[in-house]
Coordinates of C-alpha atoms and ligand atoms in Angstrom, one line a residue:
M1 CA 0.0 0.0 0.0
A2 CA 1.4 3.4 -1.0
K3 CA 2.3 5.6 2.0
A4 CA 0.7 9.0 2.3
P5 CA 3.3 11.6 1.2
A6 CA 5.0 13.3 4.1
K7 CA 3.9 16.8 4.7
P8 CA 6.2 19.0 2.7
R9 CA 8.7 20.8 4.8
S10 CA 8.1 24.1 3.2
A11 CA 4.5 24.1 4.5
V12 CA 5.8 24.1 8.1
P13 CA 7.1 27.3 9.5
A14 CA 10.8 27.0 9.8
T15 CA 10.8 27.9 13.5
P16 CA 7.4 27.2 15.1
N17 CA 6.7 28.6 18.6
R18 CA 10.3 29.8 19.0
E19 CA 10.8 32.7 21.3
R20 CA 11.8 35.8 19.5
P21 CA 13.4 39.0 20.7
A22 CA 10.9 41.9 21.0
E23 CA 10.7 44.3 18.0
P24 CA 13.1 47.1 18.7
T25 CA 11.7 50.6 19.0
L26 CA 13.3 54.0 18.5
Y27 CA 15.4 54.9 21.5
Q28 CA 14.0 57.7 23.6
A29 CA 17.1 59.8 24.0
S30 CA 17.3 62.7 26.4
K31 CA 18.5 66.0 24.9
A32 CA 21.9 65.4 26.5
E33 CA 22.2 61.9 25.0
L34 CA 21.1 63.2 21.6
L35 CA 23.8 65.9 21.7
E36 CA 26.4 63.2 22.6
F37 CA 25.3 61.0 19.6
Y38 CA 25.6 64.1 17.4
R39 CA 29.1 64.9 18.8
Q40 CA 30.3 61.3 18.3
M41 CA 29.0 61.0 14.8
L42 CA 30.6 64.3 13.9
L43 CA 33.9 63.3 15.5
I44 CA 34.0 60.2 13.3
R45 CA 33.1 62.1 10.2
R46 CA 35.7 64.9 10.7
F47 CA 38.3 62.4 11.7
E48 CA 37.8 60.3 8.6
E49 CA 37.8 63.4 6.3
K50 CA 41.1 64.4 7.9
A51 CA 42.5 60.9 7.5
G52 CA 41.5 61.0 3.8
Q53 CA 43.5 64.3 3.5
L54 CA 46.6 62.9 5.2
Y55 CA 46.4 59.9 2.9
G56 CA 46.3 62.3 -0.1
L57 CA 49.4 64.1 1.2
G58 CA 51.2 60.8 1.4
L59 CA 51.4 60.8 5.2
I60 CA 49.4 57.6 5.6
G61 CA 50.7 54.5 3.8
G62 CA 49.1 51.1 2.9
F63 CA 45.3 50.6 3.0
C64 CA 42.8 53.0 4.5
H65 CA 39.0 52.4 4.5
L66 CA 36.8 55.3 5.6
Y67 CA 33.6 54.9 7.6
I68 CA 31.9 58.1 6.3
G69 CA 28.1 57.5 6.0
Q70 CA 27.9 54.6 8.4
E71 CA 28.5 56.6 11.6
A72 CA 25.0 56.0 13.2
V73 CA 25.6 52.3 13.3
A74 CA 28.6 52.2 15.6
V75 CA 27.5 55.3 17.6
G76 CA 24.0 53.9 18.3
L77 CA 25.2 50.4 19.1
Q78 CA 28.3 51.2 21.2
S79 CA 26.5 53.8 23.2
A80 CA 24.6 50.9 24.8
L81 CA 27.7 48.9 25.8
S82 CA 29.1 48.6 29.3
E83 CA 32.8 48.4 30.3
K84 CA 32.7 44.6 30.4
D85 CA 31.8 44.3 26.7
S86 CA 34.3 43.8 23.8
V87 CA 34.3 45.0 20.2
I88 CA 35.8 43.5 17.1
T89 CA 35.5 44.5 13.5
G90 CA 37.1 44.4 10.1
Y91 CA 39.4 47.0 8.5
R92 CA 36.9 49.9 8.4
D93 CA 37.7 50.4 12.0
H94 CA 38.6 53.9 13.0
G95 CA 35.2 55.0 14.2
H96 CA 34.7 51.9 16.3
M97 CA 38.0 52.6 18.0
L98 CA 37.2 56.2 18.8
L99 CA 34.0 55.0 20.4
C100 CA 35.9 52.5 22.5
G101 CA 37.5 55.6 24.1
I102 CA 40.8 55.5 22.3
P103 CA 42.0 59.1 22.0
P104 CA 41.8 60.5 18.4
K105 CA 45.5 61.4 18.4
D106 CA 46.5 57.8 19.2
V107 CA 44.4 56.5 16.3
M108 CA 45.7 59.2 13.9
A109 CA 49.3 58.5 14.9
E110 CA 48.8 54.9 14.2
L111 CA 47.6 55.8 10.7
T112 CA 50.7 57.7 10.1
G113 CA 52.9 54.9 11.5
R114 CA 54.3 56.7 14.5
A115 CA 55.6 55.1 17.7
A116 CA 53.0 56.9 19.7
G117 CA 50.2 55.2 17.7
I118 CA 47.8 52.9 19.6
S119 CA 49.7 49.8 18.1
R120 CA 53.1 51.6 18.2
G121 CA 52.8 52.4 14.6
K122 CA 53.0 48.8 13.5
G123 CA 49.4 48.1 12.8
G124 CA 48.3 50.9 10.6
S125 CA 44.7 51.5 9.6
M126 CA 43.6 47.9 9.3
H127 CA 45.4 46.3 12.2
M128 CA 44.9 48.5 15.2
F129 CA 44.2 46.9 18.6
S130 CA 43.8 47.8 22.2
V131 CA 43.1 45.2 24.8
D132 CA 43.0 48.0 27.5
H133 CA 40.0 49.5 25.6
K134 CA 38.5 46.0 24.9
F135 CA 38.9 46.6 21.2
Y136 CA 40.2 43.5 19.5
G137 CA 40.9 44.7 16.0
G138 CA 41.1 45.8 13.1
H139 CA 41.2 42.7 10.8
G140 CA 42.1 42.5 7.1
I141 CA 40.9 39.0 6.4
V142 CA 37.3 39.4 5.4
G143 CA 35.1 37.4 7.9
A144 CA 37.9 36.4 10.2
Q145 CA 36.7 38.7 12.9
V146 CA 33.5 36.8 13.1
S147 CA 35.2 33.6 14.3
L148 CA 37.5 35.6 16.6
G149 CA 34.5 37.5 18.0
T150 CA 32.8 34.2 18.6
G151 CA 35.9 33.2 20.6
L152 CA 35.6 36.5 22.6
G153 CA 32.0 35.5 23.3
F154 CA 33.3 32.1 24.5
A155 CA 35.9 33.9 26.8
H156 CA 33.1 36.1 28.3
K157 CA 31.0 33.1 29.0
Y158 CA 33.9 30.9 30.3
S159 CA 35.2 33.6 32.6
G160 CA 31.7 34.6 33.7
D161 CA 32.6 38.2 33.4
G162 CA 29.1 39.1 32.2
G163 CA 30.5 40.8 29.0
V164 CA 29.1 40.6 25.5
C165 CA 31.1 40.7 22.3
L166 CA 29.9 43.0 19.5
A167 CA 31.3 41.5 16.3
Y168 CA 30.9 43.6 13.3
F169 CA 31.2 42.5 9.7
G170 CA 30.1 43.5 6.2
D171 CA 27.5 42.3 3.7
G172 CA 30.4 40.8 1.7
A173 CA 31.8 39.0 4.7
S174 CA 28.4 37.5 5.4
N175 CA 29.1 35.1 2.4
Q176 CA 32.2 33.7 4.0
G177 CA 32.1 30.1 5.2
Q178 CA 33.7 30.6 8.6
V179 CA 30.8 32.9 9.5
Y180 CA 28.5 29.9 9.5
E181 CA 30.8 27.6 11.5
S182 CA 30.9 30.4 14.0
F183 CA 27.1 30.8 14.0
N184 CA 26.7 27.1 14.7
M185 CA 29.0 27.0 17.7
A186 CA 27.7 30.3 19.1
E187 CA 24.1 29.1 19.2
L188 CA 25.0 25.6 20.3
W189 CA 26.9 27.0 23.3
K190 CA 24.6 30.1 23.8
L191 CA 27.5 32.5 23.5
P192 CA 27.0 36.1 24.3
V193 CA 27.7 37.6 20.9
V194 CA 25.8 40.3 19.0
Y195 CA 26.7 39.8 15.3
V196 CA 26.3 43.1 13.5
I197 CA 26.1 42.9 9.7
E198 CA 26.9 46.4 8.4
N199 CA 25.1 46.1 5.1
N200 CA 26.5 49.2 3.3
Q201 CA 25.2 47.6 0.0
Y202 CA 28.6 46.9 -1.5
A203 CA 31.6 44.6 -1.1
M204 CA 34.3 46.5 -2.9
G205 CA 32.6 47.0 -6.3
T206 CA 30.0 44.2 -6.0
S207 CA 26.5 45.0 -4.8
V208 CA 24.8 42.8 -2.3
N209 CA 22.1 41.7 -4.8
R210 CA 24.7 40.5 -7.3
S211 CA 26.5 38.4 -4.7
S212 CA 24.0 37.1 -2.3
A213 CA 21.3 34.5 -3.0
E214 CA 19.5 35.6 0.2
D215 CA 20.0 39.3 0.3
Q216 CA 17.9 39.8 3.5
L217 CA 20.9 39.3 5.6
Y218 CA 19.2 39.3 8.9
R219 CA 17.8 35.9 8.0
R220 CA 21.3 34.4 7.7
G221 CA 21.1 32.8 11.1
E222 CA 17.7 31.0 10.6
S223 CA 19.1 27.5 10.1
F224 CA 21.2 27.9 13.3
R225 CA 18.2 29.2 15.2
I226 CA 19.8 32.6 15.7
P227 CA 17.2 35.3 15.5
G228 CA 17.9 38.3 13.3
I229 CA 16.5 41.8 13.0
Q230 CA 16.9 44.3 10.2
I231 CA 17.4 47.9 11.3
D232 CA 17.7 51.4 9.7
G233 CA 21.4 51.9 10.2
M234 CA 21.2 55.6 9.1
D235 CA 19.2 56.5 12.2
V236 CA 21.1 56.6 15.4
L237 CA 18.0 56.1 17.6
A238 CA 17.0 53.0 15.7
A239 CA 20.5 51.6 16.1
R240 CA 20.5 52.3 19.9
G241 CA 16.9 50.9 20.2
A242 CA 18.1 47.7 18.4
A243 CA 21.1 47.5 20.7
E244 CA 18.9 47.6 23.8
E245 CA 16.8 44.6 22.6
A246 CA 19.9 42.7 21.3
L247 CA 21.8 43.1 24.5
A248 CA 18.8 42.2 26.7
W249 CA 18.4 39.0 24.7
V250 CA 22.1 38.0 24.9
R251 CA 22.6 39.1 28.5
A252 CA 19.6 36.9 29.5
G253 CA 21.6 33.9 28.3
K254 CA 19.5 33.2 25.2
G255 CA 22.5 33.0 22.9
P256 CA 23.6 35.1 20.0
I257 CA 21.6 37.5 17.9
I258 CA 22.1 39.1 14.4
L259 CA 21.5 42.7 13.7
E260 CA 21.5 43.6 10.0
M261 CA 22.1 47.4 9.9
K262 CA 21.1 48.9 6.5
T263 CA 23.6 51.6 5.9
Y264 CA 25.7 53.2 3.1
R265 CA 29.3 54.2 2.6
Y266 CA 29.8 57.5 0.8
R267 CA 33.4 57.2 -0.1
G268 CA 35.2 54.5 -2.2
H269 CA 35.8 51.1 -0.7
S270 CA 39.4 52.1 0.1
M271 CA 41.5 55.0 -1.1
S272 CA 41.8 53.6 -4.5
D273 CA 38.4 52.8 -6.0
P274 CA 37.5 53.4 -9.6
A275 CA 33.8 54.1 -8.5
K276 CA 32.4 52.5 -11.7
Y277 CA 29.9 50.3 -9.9
R278 CA 27.5 53.0 -8.8
S279 CA 26.5 56.4 -10.1
R280 CA 27.2 59.7 -8.4
D281 CA 23.5 60.4 -8.3
E282 CA 23.0 57.3 -6.2
V283 CA 25.5 58.4 -3.6
Q284 CA 24.1 62.0 -3.6
A285 CA 20.5 60.8 -3.2
V286 CA 21.5 58.9 0.0
R287 CA 23.4 61.9 1.3
D288 CA 20.4 64.2 0.6
K289 CA 17.7 61.9 2.0
S290 CA 19.3 59.8 4.7
D291 CA 22.5 61.4 6.1
P292 CA 22.7 60.2 9.8
I293 CA 24.2 63.4 11.0
E294 CA 21.7 65.7 9.3
H295 CA 18.9 63.5 10.7
C296 CA 20.3 63.9 14.2
K297 CA 20.7 67.6 13.7
K298 CA 17.0 67.9 12.8
L299 CA 16.0 66.0 15.9
L300 CA 18.1 68.4 18.0
E301 CA 16.6 71.4 16.3
A302 CA 13.2 70.0 17.1
E303 CA 14.3 69.8 20.7
G304 CA 15.1 73.5 20.7
V305 CA 18.9 73.2 20.4
K306 CA 20.1 76.4 18.8
D307 CA 22.4 76.7 15.8
D308 CA 25.1 78.4 17.9
E309 CA 25.4 75.3 20.2
L310 CA 25.8 73.0 17.2
K311 CA 28.4 75.3 15.8
T312 CA 30.3 75.3 19.1
I313 CA 30.4 71.4 18.9
E314 CA 31.6 71.6 15.4
Q315 CA 34.4 73.9 16.4
E316 CA 35.5 71.8 19.3
I317 CA 35.6 68.7 17.1
R318 CA 37.6 70.4 14.3
K319 CA 40.1 71.5 17.0
L320 CA 40.4 68.0 18.4
V321 CA 40.9 66.5 14.9
N322 CA 43.4 69.1 13.9
E323 CA 45.4 68.5 17.1
A324 CA 45.3 64.8 16.4
A325 CA 46.6 65.4 12.8
D326 CA 49.3 67.8 14.0
F327 CA 50.4 65.2 16.6
A328 CA 50.3 62.4 14.0
E329 CA 52.5 64.4 11.7
S330 CA 55.1 65.5 14.2
T331 CA 55.5 62.6 16.7
P332 CA 58.5 60.4 15.8
E333 CA 58.5 57.1 13.9
P334 CA 59.4 53.9 15.7
E335 CA 63.1 53.2 16.3
P336 CA 64.5 50.7 13.8
G337 CA 65.0 48.2 16.6
E338 CA 61.2 48.1 17.0
L339 CA 61.2 45.9 13.9
Y340 CA 62.3 43.0 16.2
T341 CA 59.8 43.6 19.0
N342 CA 56.3 42.3 19.3
V343 CA 56.8 39.8 16.5
L344 CA 57.1 36.6 18.6
V345 CA 55.7 35.6 21.9
E346 CA 57.6 32.7 23.5
S347 CA 55.4 30.9 26.0
Y348 CA 56.1 27.5 27.4
Ligands
TPP1 C1 39.3 36.4 2.9 C2 39.4 37.6 2.0 N1 38.9 37.6 0.8 C3 39.0 38.8 0.0 C4 39.5 39.9 0.5 C5 39.6 41.2 -0.3 N2 38.6 42.1 0.2 C6 38.9 43.1 1.0 S1 37.6 44.0 1.4 C7 36.5 43.1 0.5 C8 35.1 43.4 0.5 C9 34.3 43.1 1.8 O1 33.1 43.8 1.8 P1 32.1 43.9 3.0 O2 32.2 42.7 3.9 O3 30.8 44.3 2.5 O4 32.7 45.1 3.9 P2 32.8 46.7 3.6 O5 34.1 46.9 2.8 O6 31.7 47.1 2.8 O7 32.9 47.4 4.9 C10 37.2 42.1 -0.1 C11 36.6 41.1 -1.0 C12 40.1 39.9 1.8 N3 40.6 40.9 2.4 N4 40.0 38.7 2.6
MG2 MG1 29.9 46.1 2.4

């Protein structure tokens, strides 16, 4: 007798009755908090513009990837972190470092390869690091930071320090194999990791739609039972609201979570980018309609903050960034003997 066909899988919801994180809401920021978000986003933007100039002058060598356009993501998310938490990201890392409390002059001096740089001038733009600030790089291998961040999550859990790892990666990195090995372990062991996909629409010159079979990247954890949420990454309050829910989920011991932050980079992938894969109009349209700093400025104006106050913040930031650049140009390069230090750790 012929058996009745099994119920097709596709008719069954992939994850029936599974607990989900609450839908994030816009963060209700006080006026002081909003001003601080504005200040931090502006600091990143002016810092990056200055880094671009120093690169043009030949003062920064090697690779350099600017974060301009994406500021609301890191500011919104990292404003919710506590001192116990750790941060790891790829090579587009200057903004994340500033938000970890690393002084702008130490980051800028690292870019110019000086001994006073946060990694003694040996890391440069892509490989900065500061354990003291719980910033674990700065990684040039696309996707590698996801596995390392999962390891940081394991360390938080193993040591019971109550910390969470914020592991950032790009839309391009989300197609790397090691990301999925990491997802599996992280959910299996309920590791405290917030995976942040900074979907800026492009991986070098390839758009996400041309390279990703599933372009709704927040779904990428489904088969590992990792919940995902898609967020407007151009709105600092949406980013902070998402951080609140994600951290509550992870801190409650429910395992990892994915935040897909929809964002956009205004500048080229790195300092050499032929820019043939998108039109100027496309970039301009995002700047005009969705700039995260302009959006925050409008919110502040609605709160009654006067233009003078915003101009004062702008002046303070320009001064800070100029001082960082002057320091980065004038402080000495490492001694030649430094070539032989920090290259090998002997432990047995
Ligand atoms: C394993 C590996 N493959 C390829 C590269 C070359 N590469 C450098 S950046 C990049 C694009 C990554 O794009 P995405 O993850 O979207 O990050 P974004 O640059 O947009 O921040 C590629 C392919 C690399 N560095 N490492
Ligand atoms: Mg990208």
